[in-house]
PDB file of C-alpha atoms in Angstrom:
ATOM      1  CA  UNK A   1       0.000   0.000   0.000  1.00  0.00           C
ATOM      2  CA  UNK A   2       2.949   2.269  -0.589  1.00  0.00           C
ATOM      3  CA  UNK A   3       4.805   4.061  -3.331  1.00  0.00           C
ATOM      4  CA  UNK A   4       4.526   1.559  -6.148  1.00  0.00           C
ATOM      5  CA  UNK A   5       0.841   0.762  -5.758  1.00  0.00           C
ATOM      6  CA  UNK A   6      -0.245   4.347  -5.234  1.00  0.00           C
ATOM      7  CA  UNK A   7       2.030   5.579  -7.999  1.00  0.00           C
ATOM      8  CA  UNK A   8       0.190   3.341 -10.423  1.00  0.00           C
ATOM      9  CA  UNK A   9      -3.156   4.631  -9.190  1.00  0.00           C
ATOM     10  CA  UNK A  10      -2.103   8.268  -9.373  1.00  0.00           C
ATOM     11  CA  UNK A  11      -0.433   8.153 -12.765  1.00  0.00           C
ATOM     12  CA  UNK A  12      -3.552   9.523 -14.431  1.00  0.00           C
ATOM     13  CA  UNK A  13      -3.518  12.551 -12.105  1.00  0.00           C
ATOM     14  CA  UNK A  14       0.082  13.217 -11.144  1.00  0.00           C
ATOM     15  CA  UNK A  15       0.725  15.460  -8.141  1.00  0.00           C
ATOM     16  CA  UNK A  16       3.763  17.735  -7.966  1.00  0.00           C
ATOM     17  CA  UNK A  17       5.757  17.532  -4.751  1.00  0.00           C
ATOM     18  CA  UNK A  18       5.397  20.877  -2.967  1.00  0.00           C
ATOM     19  CA  UNK A  19       7.757  22.355  -0.334  1.00  0.00           C
ATOM     20  CA  UNK A  20       5.551  21.195   2.567  1.00  0.00           C
ATOM     21  CA  UNK A  21       5.906  17.605   1.350  1.00  0.00           C
ATOM     22  CA  UNK A  22       9.681  17.936   1.550  1.00  0.00           C
ATOM     23  CA  UNK A  23       9.521  18.448   5.305  1.00  0.00           C
ATOM     24  CA  UNK A  24       9.860  15.563   7.726  1.00  0.00           C
ATOM     25  CA  UNK A  25       6.365  16.169   9.060  1.00  0.00           C
ATOM     26  CA  UNK A  26       3.553  14.937   6.814  1.00  0.00           C
ATOM     27  CA  UNK A  27       1.416  17.753   5.472  1.00  0.00           C
ATOM     28  CA  UNK A  28      -1.296  18.402   2.913  1.00  0.00           C
ATOM     29  CA  UNK A  29      -2.825  15.617   0.881  1.00  0.00           C
ATOM     30  CA  UNK A  30      -2.489  13.949  -2.491  1.00  0.00           C
ATOM     31  CA  UNK A  31      -5.741  13.037  -4.240  1.00  0.00           C
ATOM     32  CA  UNK A  32      -6.217   9.693  -5.981  1.00  0.00           C
ATOM     33  CA  UNK A  33      -8.564   9.252  -8.972  1.00  0.00           C
ATOM     34  CA  UNK A  34     -11.657   7.110  -8.364  1.00  0.00           C
ATOM     35  CA  UNK A  35     -10.219   3.943  -9.883  1.00  0.00           C
ATOM     36  CA  UNK A  36      -9.682   1.528  -6.960  1.00  0.00           C
ATOM     37  CA  UNK A  37     -11.069   0.413  -3.597  1.00  0.00           C
ATOM     38  CA  UNK A  38      -9.435  -1.034  -0.498  1.00  0.00           C
ATOM     39  CA  UNK A  39     -11.049  -4.126   1.045  1.00  0.00           C
ATOM     40  CA  UNK A  40      -9.927  -4.744   4.647  1.00  0.00           C
ATOM     41  CA  UNK A  41     -10.779  -8.127   6.174  1.00  0.00           C
ATOM     42  CA  UNK A  42      -9.872  -9.369   9.644  1.00  0.00           C
ATOM     43  CA  UNK A  43     -10.892 -11.984  12.211  1.00  0.00           C
ATOM     44  CA  UNK A  44      -9.671 -13.499  15.443  1.00  0.00           C
ATOM     45  CA  UNK A  45      -7.974 -16.880  15.490  1.00  0.00           C
ATOM     46  CA  UNK A  46      -9.273 -19.944  17.273  1.00  0.00           C
ATOM     47  CA  UNK A  47      -6.746 -22.570  18.330  1.00  0.00           C
ATOM     48  CA  UNK A  48      -4.350 -21.630  15.530  1.00  0.00           C
ATOM     49  CA  UNK A  49      -1.330 -19.399  15.948  1.00  0.00           C
ATOM     50  CA  UNK A  50      -0.596 -16.779  13.311  1.00  0.00           C
ATOM     51  CA  UNK A  51       2.256 -18.917  11.984  1.00  0.00           C
ATOM     52  CA  UNK A  52       0.031 -21.981  11.631  1.00  0.00           C
ATOM     53  CA  UNK A  53      -2.729 -19.903   9.976  1.00  0.00           C
ATOM     54  CA  UNK A  54      -0.317 -18.437   7.453  1.00  0.00           C
ATOM     55  CA  UNK A  55       1.349 -21.740   6.578  1.00  0.00           C
ATOM     56  CA  UNK A  56      -1.761 -23.906   6.311  1.00  0.00           C
ATOM     57  CA  UNK A  57      -4.515 -21.466   5.326  1.00  0.00           C
ATOM     58  CA  UNK A  58      -3.336 -18.241   3.766  1.00  0.00           C
ATOM     59  CA  UNK A  59      -0.087 -19.202   2.043  1.00  0.00           C
ATOM     60  CA  UNK A  60      -1.800 -21.584  -0.439  1.00  0.00           C
ATOM     61  CA  UNK A  61      -4.413 -18.869  -1.054  1.00  0.00           C
ATOM     62  CA  UNK A  62      -1.673 -16.295  -1.627  1.00  0.00           C
ATOM     63  CA  UNK A  63       0.194 -18.506  -4.087  1.00  0.00           C
ATOM     64  CA  UNK A  64      -2.947 -18.994  -6.171  1.00  0.00           C
ATOM     65  CA  UNK A  65      -4.282 -15.453  -5.785  1.00  0.00           C
ATOM     66  CA  UNK A  66      -4.080 -14.647  -9.497  1.00  0.00           C
ATOM     67  CA  UNK A  67      -4.919 -18.098 -10.796  1.00  0.00           C
ATOM     68  CA  UNK A  68      -8.582 -17.218 -11.266  1.00  0.00           C
ATOM     69  CA  UNK A  69      -9.478 -20.266  -9.182  1.00  0.00           C
ATOM     70  CA  UNK A  70      -8.810 -19.209  -5.578  1.00  0.00           C
ATOM     71  CA  UNK A  71     -12.126 -18.499  -3.861  1.00  0.00           C
ATOM     72  CA  UNK A  72     -14.211 -20.544  -6.294  1.00  0.00           C
ATOM     73  CA  UNK A  73     -15.714 -19.828  -9.717  1.00  0.00           C
ATOM     74  CA  UNK A  74     -17.344 -16.535  -8.688  1.00  0.00           C
ATOM     75  CA  UNK A  75     -14.647 -14.984  -6.510  1.00  0.00           C
ATOM     76  CA  UNK A  76     -11.646 -16.476  -8.327  1.00  0.00           C
ATOM     77  CA  UNK A  77     -11.659 -14.070 -11.304  1.00  0.00           C
ATOM     78  CA  UNK A  78     -12.219 -11.190  -8.845  1.00  0.00           C
ATOM     79  CA  UNK A  79      -9.215 -12.074  -6.678  1.00  0.00           C
ATOM     80  CA  UNK A  80      -7.165 -12.267  -9.875  1.00  0.00           C
ATOM     81  CA  UNK A  81      -7.706  -8.504 -10.237  1.00  0.00           C
ATOM     82  CA  UNK A  82      -6.014  -7.664  -6.901  1.00  0.00           C
ATOM     83  CA  UNK A  83      -3.067  -5.317  -7.432  1.00  0.00           C
ATOM     84  CA  UNK A  84      -1.805  -5.095  -3.827  1.00  0.00           C
ATOM     85  CA  UNK A  85      -2.150  -7.367  -0.791  1.00  0.00           C
ATOM     86  CA  UNK A  86      -1.023  -6.574   2.746  1.00  0.00           C
ATOM     87  CA  UNK A  87      -0.917  -9.175   5.509  1.00  0.00           C
ATOM     88  CA  UNK A  88      -1.203  -7.967   9.112  1.00  0.00           C
ATOM     89  CA  UNK A  89      -1.596  -9.378  12.601  1.00  0.00           C
ATOM     90  CA  UNK A  90      -2.678  -8.016  15.964  1.00  0.00           C
ATOM     91  CA  UNK A  91      -3.518  -8.871  19.542  1.00  0.00           C
ATOM     92  CA  UNK A  92      -7.123  -9.805  20.287  1.00  0.00           C
ATOM     93  CA  UNK A  93      -8.095 -10.654  23.894  1.00  0.00           C
ATOM     94  CA  UNK A  94     -11.613 -11.565  22.723  1.00  0.00           C
ATOM     95  CA  UNK A  95     -10.333 -14.260  20.389  1.00  0.00           C
ATOM     96  CA  UNK A  96      -9.686 -17.804  21.690  1.00  0.00           C
ATOM     97  CA  UNK A  97      -6.274 -17.693  20.029  1.00  0.00           C
ATOM     98  CA  UNK A  98      -5.495 -14.226  21.356  1.00  0.00           C
ATOM     99  CA  UNK A  99      -4.660 -12.891  17.907  1.00  0.00           C
ATOM    100  CA  UNK A 100      -6.270 -11.198  14.921  1.00  0.00           C
ATOM    101  CA  UNK A 101      -5.170 -11.811  11.350  1.00  0.00           C
ATOM    102  CA  UNK A 102      -5.962  -9.374   8.545  1.00  0.00           C
ATOM    103  CA  UNK A 103      -5.528  -8.958   4.813  1.00  0.00           C
ATOM    104  CA  UNK A 104      -6.001  -5.696   2.907  1.00  0.00           C
ATOM    105  CA  UNK A 105      -6.645  -5.923  -0.846  1.00  0.00           C
ATOM    106  CA  UNK A 106      -6.492  -3.090  -3.394  1.00  0.00           C
ATOM    107  CA  UNK A 107      -8.916  -3.877  -6.214  1.00  0.00           C
ATOM    108  CA  UNK A 108      -9.478  -1.729  -9.319  1.00  0.00           C
ATOM    109  CA  UNK A 109     -13.030  -0.650  -9.977  1.00  0.00           C
ATOM    110  CA  UNK A 110     -14.495  -0.366 -13.452  1.00  0.00           C
ATOM    111  CA  UNK A 111     -13.096   3.161 -13.798  1.00  0.00           C
ATOM    112  CA  UNK A 112      -9.574   1.790 -13.406  1.00  0.00           C
ATOM    113  CA  UNK A 113     -10.161  -1.440 -15.316  1.00  0.00           C
ATOM    114  CA  UNK A 114     -13.423  -2.092 -17.188  1.00  0.00           C
ATOM    115  CA  UNK A 115     -12.836  -5.842 -16.896  1.00  0.00           C
ATOM    116  CA  UNK A 116     -12.789  -5.493 -13.091  1.00  0.00           C
ATOM    117  CA  UNK A 117     -16.464  -4.533 -12.954  1.00  0.00           C
ATOM    118  CA  UNK A 118     -18.070  -6.451 -10.081  1.00  0.00           C
ATOM    119  CA  UNK A 119     -14.737  -7.660  -8.653  1.00  0.00           C
ATOM    120  CA  UNK A 120     -15.118  -5.797  -5.365  1.00  0.00           C
ATOM    121  CA  UNK A 121     -18.647  -7.093  -4.884  1.00  0.00           C
ATOM    122  CA  UNK A 122     -17.587 -10.696  -5.563  1.00  0.00           C
ATOM    123  CA  UNK A 123     -14.762 -10.464  -3.031  1.00  0.00           C
ATOM    124  CA  UNK A 124     -17.060  -8.899  -0.442  1.00  0.00           C
ATOM    125  CA  UNK A 125     -19.544 -11.736  -0.966  1.00  0.00           C
ATOM    126  CA  UNK A 126     -16.769 -14.288  -0.439  1.00  0.00           C
ATOM    127  CA  UNK A 127     -16.179 -12.904   3.065  1.00  0.00           C
ATOM    128  CA  UNK A 128     -19.796 -13.161   4.251  1.00  0.00           C
ATOM    129  CA  UNK A 129     -19.563 -15.590   7.169  1.00  0.00           C
ATOM    130  CA  UNK A 130     -22.960 -15.386   8.902  1.00  0.00           C
ATOM    131  CA  UNK A 131     -26.616 -15.116   7.963  1.00  0.00           C
ATOM    132  CA  UNK A 132     -28.163 -15.499   4.503  1.00  0.00           C
ATOM    133  CA  UNK A 133     -25.602 -16.129   1.809  1.00  0.00           C
ATOM    134  CA  UNK A 134     -22.868 -17.111   4.266  1.00  0.00           C
ATOM    135  CA  UNK A 135     -19.866 -18.775   2.672  1.00  0.00           C
ATOM    136  CA  UNK A 136     -19.534 -22.281   4.229  1.00  0.00           C
ATOM    137  CA  UNK A 137     -15.766 -21.902   3.991  1.00  0.00           C
ATOM    138  CA  UNK A 138     -15.787 -19.821   7.174  1.00  0.00           C
ATOM    139  CA  UNK A 139     -17.741 -22.390   9.177  1.00  0.00           C
ATOM    140  CA  UNK A 140     -15.158 -24.939   8.119  1.00  0.00           C
ATOM    141  CA  UNK A 141     -12.564 -22.530   9.498  1.00  0.00           C
ATOM    142  CA  UNK A 142     -14.362 -22.329  12.822  1.00  0.00           C
ATOM    143  CA  UNK A 143     -14.473 -26.095  13.092  1.00  0.00           C
ATOM    144  CA  UNK A 144     -10.797 -26.417  12.142  1.00  0.00           C
ATOM    145  CA  UNK A 145      -9.711 -23.728  14.632  1.00  0.00           C
ATOM    146  CA  UNK A 146      -8.389 -20.981  12.389  1.00  0.00           C
ATOM    147  CA  UNK A 147     -11.483 -18.793  12.753  1.00  0.00           C
ATOM    148  CA  UNK A 148     -12.262 -17.737  16.322  1.00  0.00           C
ATOM    149  CA  UNK A 149     -14.495 -14.680  15.818  1.00  0.00           C
ATOM    150  CA  UNK A 150     -16.825 -13.282  13.176  1.00  0.00           C
ATOM    151  CA  UNK A 151     -15.240 -11.955   9.988  1.00  0.00           C
ATOM    152  CA  UNK A 152     -15.140  -8.153   9.671  1.00  0.00           C
ATOM    153  CA  UNK A 153     -15.028  -6.668   6.157  1.00  0.00           C
ATOM    154  CA  UNK A 154     -14.513  -2.936   5.665  1.00  0.00           C
ATOM    155  CA  UNK A 155     -14.338  -1.518   2.139  1.00  0.00           C
ATOM    156  CA  UNK A 156     -13.598   2.057   1.161  1.00  0.00           C
ATOM    157  CA  UNK A 157     -12.600   4.110  -1.848  1.00  0.00           C
ATOM    158  CA  UNK A 158      -9.011   5.331  -2.040  1.00  0.00           C
ATOM    159  CA  UNK A 159      -9.741   9.071  -2.022  1.00  0.00           C
ATOM    160  CA  UNK A 160      -6.485  10.648  -0.846  1.00  0.00           C
ATOM    161  CA  UNK A 161      -3.295   9.887   1.019  1.00  0.00           C
ATOM    162  CA  UNK A 162      -0.825  11.810   3.171  1.00  0.00           C
ATOM    163  CA  UNK A 163       2.870  11.360   3.784  1.00  0.00           C
ATOM    164  CA  UNK A 164       4.486  11.561   0.360  1.00  0.00           C
ATOM    165  CA  UNK A 165       8.194  10.831   0.146  1.00  0.00           C
ATOM    166  CA  UNK A 166       9.693  14.014  -1.374  1.00  0.00           C
ATOM    167  CA  UNK A 167      11.923  11.909  -3.636  1.00  0.00           C
ATOM    168  CA  UNK A 168       8.998  10.070  -5.249  1.00  0.00           C
ATOM    169  CA  UNK A 169       5.838  12.064  -4.584  1.00  0.00           C
ATOM    170  CA  UNK A 170       4.218   8.941  -3.114  1.00  0.00           C
ATOM    171  CA  UNK A 171       4.177   7.433   0.391  1.00  0.00           C
ATOM    172  CA  UNK A 172       6.777   4.853   1.309  1.00  0.00           C
ATOM    173  CA  UNK A 173       5.775   1.202   1.267  1.00  0.00           C
ATOM    174  CA  UNK A 174       4.291  -0.147   4.469  1.00  0.00           C
ATOM    175  CA  UNK A 175       7.330  -1.620   6.160  1.00  0.00           C
ATOM    176  CA  UNK A 176       7.301  -4.877   8.115  1.00  0.00           C
ATOM    177  CA  UNK A 177       6.750  -4.029  11.775  1.00  0.00           C
ATOM    178  CA  UNK A 178       4.839  -0.819  11.073  1.00  0.00           C
ATOM    179  CA  UNK A 179       1.722  -0.316  13.168  1.00  0.00           C
ATOM    180  CA  UNK A 180      -1.573   0.356  11.406  1.00  0.00           C
ATOM    181  CA  UNK A 181      -4.663   1.794  13.057  1.00  0.00           C
ATOM    182  CA  UNK A 182      -7.782   1.293  10.941  1.00  0.00           C
ATOM    183  CA  UNK A 183     -10.449   3.820  11.997  1.00  0.00           C
ATOM    184  CA  UNK A 184     -13.957   3.580  10.567  1.00  0.00           C
ATOM    185  CA  UNK A 185     -16.776   5.862  11.668  1.00  0.00           C
ATOM    186  CA  UNK A 186     -19.820   7.806  10.621  1.00  0.00           C
ATOM    187  CA  UNK A 187     -18.987  11.470  10.127  1.00  0.00           C
ATOM    188  CA  UNK A 188     -21.417  13.941  11.708  1.00  0.00           C
ATOM    189  CA  UNK A 189     -20.301  16.812   9.497  1.00  0.00           C
ATOM    190  CA  UNK A 190     -19.945  17.236   5.737  1.00  0.00           C
ATOM    191  CA  UNK A 191     -16.949  15.303   4.386  1.00  0.00           C
ATOM    192  CA  UNK A 192     -15.710  18.324   2.422  1.00  0.00           C
ATOM    193  CA  UNK A 193     -15.611  20.349   5.645  1.00  0.00           C
ATOM    194  CA  UNK A 194     -13.878  17.580   7.605  1.00  0.00           C
ATOM    195  CA  UNK A 195     -11.010  17.092   5.146  1.00  0.00           C
ATOM    196  CA  UNK A 196      -9.460  20.559   5.782  1.00  0.00           C
ATOM    197  CA  UNK A 197      -9.557  19.833   9.528  1.00  0.00           C
ATOM    198  CA  UNK A 198      -7.858  16.477   9.017  1.00  0.00           C
ATOM    199  CA  UNK A 199      -5.138  18.106   6.900  1.00  0.00           C
ATOM    200  CA  UNK A 200      -4.670  21.215   9.057  1.00  0.00           C
ATOM    201  CA  UNK A 201      -1.307  22.220  10.618  1.00  0.00           C
ATOM    202  CA  UNK A 202      -2.654  21.177  14.032  1.00  0.00           C
ATOM    203  CA  UNK A 203      -3.474  17.741  12.660  1.00  0.00           C
ATOM    204  CA  UNK A 204       0.005  17.578  11.103  1.00  0.00           C
ATOM    205  CA  UNK A 205       1.561  18.132  14.534  1.00  0.00           C
ATOM    206  CA  UNK A 206      -0.684  15.540  16.165  1.00  0.00           C
ATOM    207  CA  UNK A 207       0.156  12.902  13.569  1.00  0.00           C
ATOM    208  CA  UNK A 208       3.870  13.658  13.651  1.00  0.00           C
ATOM    209  CA  UNK A 209       3.950  13.312  17.428  1.00  0.00           C
ATOM    210  CA  UNK A 210       2.304   9.897  17.141  1.00  0.00           C
ATOM    211  CA  UNK A 211       4.864   8.569  14.663  1.00  0.00           C
ATOM    212  CA  UNK A 212       2.414   8.503  11.747  1.00  0.00           C
ATOM    213  CA  UNK A 213       4.231   8.481   8.407  1.00  0.00           C
ATOM    214  CA  UNK A 214       1.272   7.853   6.096  1.00  0.00           C
ATOM    215  CA  UNK A 215      -2.531   8.026   5.933  1.00  0.00           C
ATOM    216  CA  UNK A 216      -4.911   6.512   3.409  1.00  0.00           C
ATOM    217  CA  UNK A 217      -8.395   8.020   3.592  1.00  0.00           C
ATOM    218  CA  UNK A 218     -11.696   7.576   1.815  1.00  0.00           C
ATOM    219  CA  UNK A 219     -15.465   7.082   2.037  1.00  0.00           C
ATOM    220  CA  UNK A 220     -17.092   3.700   2.527  1.00  0.00           C
ATOM    221  CA  UNK A 221     -18.384   1.942  -0.577  1.00  0.00           C
ATOM    222  CA  UNK A 222     -21.460  -0.219  -1.031  1.00  0.00           C
ATOM    223  CA  UNK A 223     -21.111  -3.686   0.469  1.00  0.00           C
ATOM    224  CA  UNK A 224     -18.918  -2.658   3.405  1.00  0.00           C
ATOM    225  CA  UNK A 225     -20.195  -4.177   6.657  1.00  0.00           C
ATOM    226  CA  UNK A 226     -19.840  -1.015   8.714  1.00  0.00           C
ATOM    227  CA  UNK A 227     -23.091   0.797   9.455  1.00  0.00           C
ATOM    228  CA  UNK A 228     -23.890   4.344  10.512  1.00  0.00           C
ATOM    229  CA  UNK A 229     -26.740   6.766   9.900  1.00  0.00           C
ATOM    230  CA  UNK A 230     -24.053   9.239   8.810  1.00  0.00           C
ATOM    231  CA  UNK A 231     -21.696   9.093   5.851  1.00  0.00           C
ATOM    232  CA  UNK A 232     -19.036   6.575   6.804  1.00  0.00           C
ATOM    233  CA  UNK A 233     -15.333   6.956   6.130  1.00  0.00           C
ATOM    234  CA  UNK A 234     -12.206   4.993   6.922  1.00  0.00           C
ATOM    235  CA  UNK A 235      -8.769   6.324   7.850  1.00  0.00           C
ATOM    236  CA  UNK A 236      -5.683   4.121   7.919  1.00  0.00           C
ATOM    237  CA  UNK A 237      -3.010   5.634  10.172  1.00  0.00           C
ATOM    238  CA  UNK A 238       0.394   4.073   9.490  1.00  0.00           C
ATOM    239  CA  UNK A 239       2.820   4.403  12.397  1.00  0.00           C
ATOM    240  CA  UNK A 240       6.491   3.557  12.671  1.00  0.00           C
ATOM    241  CA  UNK A 241       5.693   0.699  15.041  1.00  0.00           C
ATOM    242  CA  UNK A 242       2.858  -1.166  16.733  1.00  0.00           C
ATOM    243  CA  UNK A 243       3.415   0.481  20.119  1.00  0.00           C
ATOM    244  CA  UNK A 244       2.753   3.916  18.648  1.00  0.00           C
ATOM    245  CA  UNK A 245      -0.358   2.682  16.828  1.00  0.00           C
ATOM    246  CA  UNK A 246      -1.773   1.189  20.019  1.00  0.00           C
ATOM    247  CA  UNK A 247      -1.049   4.310  22.070  1.00  0.00           C
ATOM    248  CA  UNK A 248      -2.814   6.516  19.510  1.00  0.00           C
ATOM    249  CA  UNK A 249      -5.821   4.181  19.406  1.00  0.00           C
ATOM    250  CA  UNK A 250      -6.015   4.146  23.216  1.00  0.00           C
ATOM    251  CA  UNK A 251      -6.192   7.964  23.278  1.00  0.00           C
ATOM    252  CA  UNK A 252      -8.809   8.003  20.526  1.00  0.00           C
ATOM    253  CA  UNK A 253     -10.967   5.431  22.323  1.00  0.00           C
ATOM    254  CA  UNK A 254     -10.634   7.120  25.736  1.00  0.00           C
ATOM    255  CA  UNK A 255     -11.593  10.507  24.224  1.00  0.00           C
ATOM    256  CA  UNK A 256     -10.881  12.241  27.522  1.00  0.00           C
ATOM    257  CA  UNK A 257      -8.245  14.750  26.421  1.00  0.00           C
ATOM    258  CA  UNK A 258      -7.781  17.234  23.552  1.00  0.00           C
ATOM    259  CA  UNK A 259      -8.210  16.859  20.660  1.00  0.00           C
ATOM    260  CA  UNK A 260      -9.778  13.427  21.032  1.00  0.00           C
ATOM    261  CA  UNK A 261     -12.571  14.689  23.273  1.00  0.00           C
ATOM    262  CA  UNK A 262     -13.564  17.051  20.448  1.00  0.00           C
ATOM    263  CA  UNK A 263     -13.178  14.372  17.786  1.00  0.00           C
ATOM    264  CA  UNK A 264     -15.585  12.195  19.775  1.00  0.00           C
ATOM    265  CA  UNK A 265     -18.365  14.682  19.082  1.00  0.00           C
ATOM    266  CA  UNK A 266     -17.802  14.417  15.316  1.00  0.00           C
ATOM    267  CA  UNK A 267     -17.899  10.645  14.907  1.00  0.00           C
ATOM    268  CA  UNK A 268     -20.610   7.989  15.154  1.00  0.00           C
ATOM    269  CA  UNK A 269     -20.099   4.323  16.026  1.00  0.00           C
ATOM    270  CA  UNK A 270     -16.291   4.417  15.749  1.00  0.00           C
ATOM    271  CA  UNK A 271     -14.661   1.068  15.042  1.00  0.00           C
ATOM    272  CA  UNK A 272     -10.909   0.745  15.567  1.00  0.00           C
ATOM    273  CA  UNK A 273      -8.519  -2.137  15.013  1.00  0.00           C
ATOM    274  CA  UNK A 274      -4.755  -1.994  15.575  1.00  0.00           C
ATOM    275  CA  UNK A 275      -2.514  -4.252  13.525  1.00  0.00           C
ATOM    276  CA  UNK A 276       1.142  -4.861  12.663  1.00  0.00           C
ATOM    277  CA  UNK A 277       2.342  -5.157   9.078  1.00  0.00           C
ATOM    278  CA  UNK A 278       3.841  -8.541   8.255  1.00  0.00           C
ATOM    279  CA  UNK A 279       4.059  -8.361   4.472  1.00  0.00           C
ATOM    280  CA  UNK A 280       3.079  -5.828   1.802  1.00  0.00           C
ATOM    281  CA  UNK A 281       3.105  -6.990  -1.834  1.00  0.00           C
ATOM    282  CA  UNK A 282       2.429  -4.999  -4.989  1.00  0.00           C
ATOM    283  CA  UNK A 283       1.584  -6.865  -8.213  1.00  0.00           C
ATOM    284  CA  UNK A 284       2.459  -4.512 -11.106  1.00  0.00           C
ATOM    285  CA  UNK A 285       2.134  -7.330 -13.631  1.00  0.00           C
ATOM    286  CA  UNK A 286      -1.626  -7.353 -13.063  1.00  0.00           C
ATOM    287  CA  UNK A 287      -2.068  -3.708 -14.032  1.00  0.00           C
ATOM    288  CA  UNK A 288      -2.752  -3.027 -17.694  1.00  0.00           C
ATOM    289  CA  UNK A 289      -0.471  -0.053 -18.522  1.00  0.00           C
ATOM    290  CA  UNK A 290      -2.894   1.017 -21.251  1.00  0.00           C
ATOM    291  CA  UNK A 291      -5.628   1.444 -18.634  1.00  0.00           C
ATOM    292  CA  UNK A 292      -3.493   2.976 -15.876  1.00  0.00           C
ATOM    293  CA  UNK A 293      -0.357   4.525 -17.431  1.00  0.00           C
ATOM    294  CA  UNK A 294       2.557   4.369 -15.022  1.00  0.00           C
ATOM    295  CA  UNK A 295       5.837   6.078 -15.893  1.00  0.00           C
ATOM    296  CA  UNK A 296       7.594   4.343 -12.982  1.00  0.00           C
ATOM    297  CA  UNK A 297       6.685   0.900 -14.343  1.00  0.00           C
ATOM    298  CA  UNK A 298       7.309   1.734 -17.980  1.00  0.00           C
ATOM    299  CA  UNK A 299      10.540   3.684 -17.614  1.00  0.00           C
TER     300      UNK A 299
END
């Protein structure tokens, strides 16, 4: 979810690096065309450890991700459209195994790739684990011990990011060991009025003090499981390490000191998960350069 992936997405609307971006502190924002969505999926483990889950469950899935077969006849062609996959893990006291595992997928929408029409919806459907239309795969996981909680699926449009590397104009790749706080909430004020607050100098200082080196922000898209009577958005805060991500989330959840006490009044039904990056993989070979021109890939 770093420089290479976002460079490919931004190539149709290149942003010039300005002086503020050259500073150590992240500032401003870089808009991304409406050509891709981010699907974030996570669940607690049962009796499995992360290592056992990865080796026996996810690794075979990862190897066949672009085969067109992984996930079955409906989801297989959709997973084959994934252009970036990030694997994460986190602590989860409510899970029998004590851990959460997560995978974030970047998937082009039909604006970015006409042949990807319906891909996001097919992947979202694959991750339905309860109620009507539940995928029996997840019940098998519960019985085997690698699923210990319900599956959570959050999907949002990649609207803008913060934290460009002044040498590239794009954020650095998510490094192994980085901490990620995924914040999803209903916004009680107009989105266009909130964005300037989120990108203000005061916000810059707050993020810098928390070790945040990148943000990826956008509105929820249809099919995301999060619900609110207000317009929902998701913010991914990327910190230098897990400890920083957890400390920031603790302050946000406590909401008993500035500016978090004020933020509390602006958000509805906030949902926060803190994770650690294990692996971040970009798949440039699955991007058609005719559809998304990329000077970095075609140089």
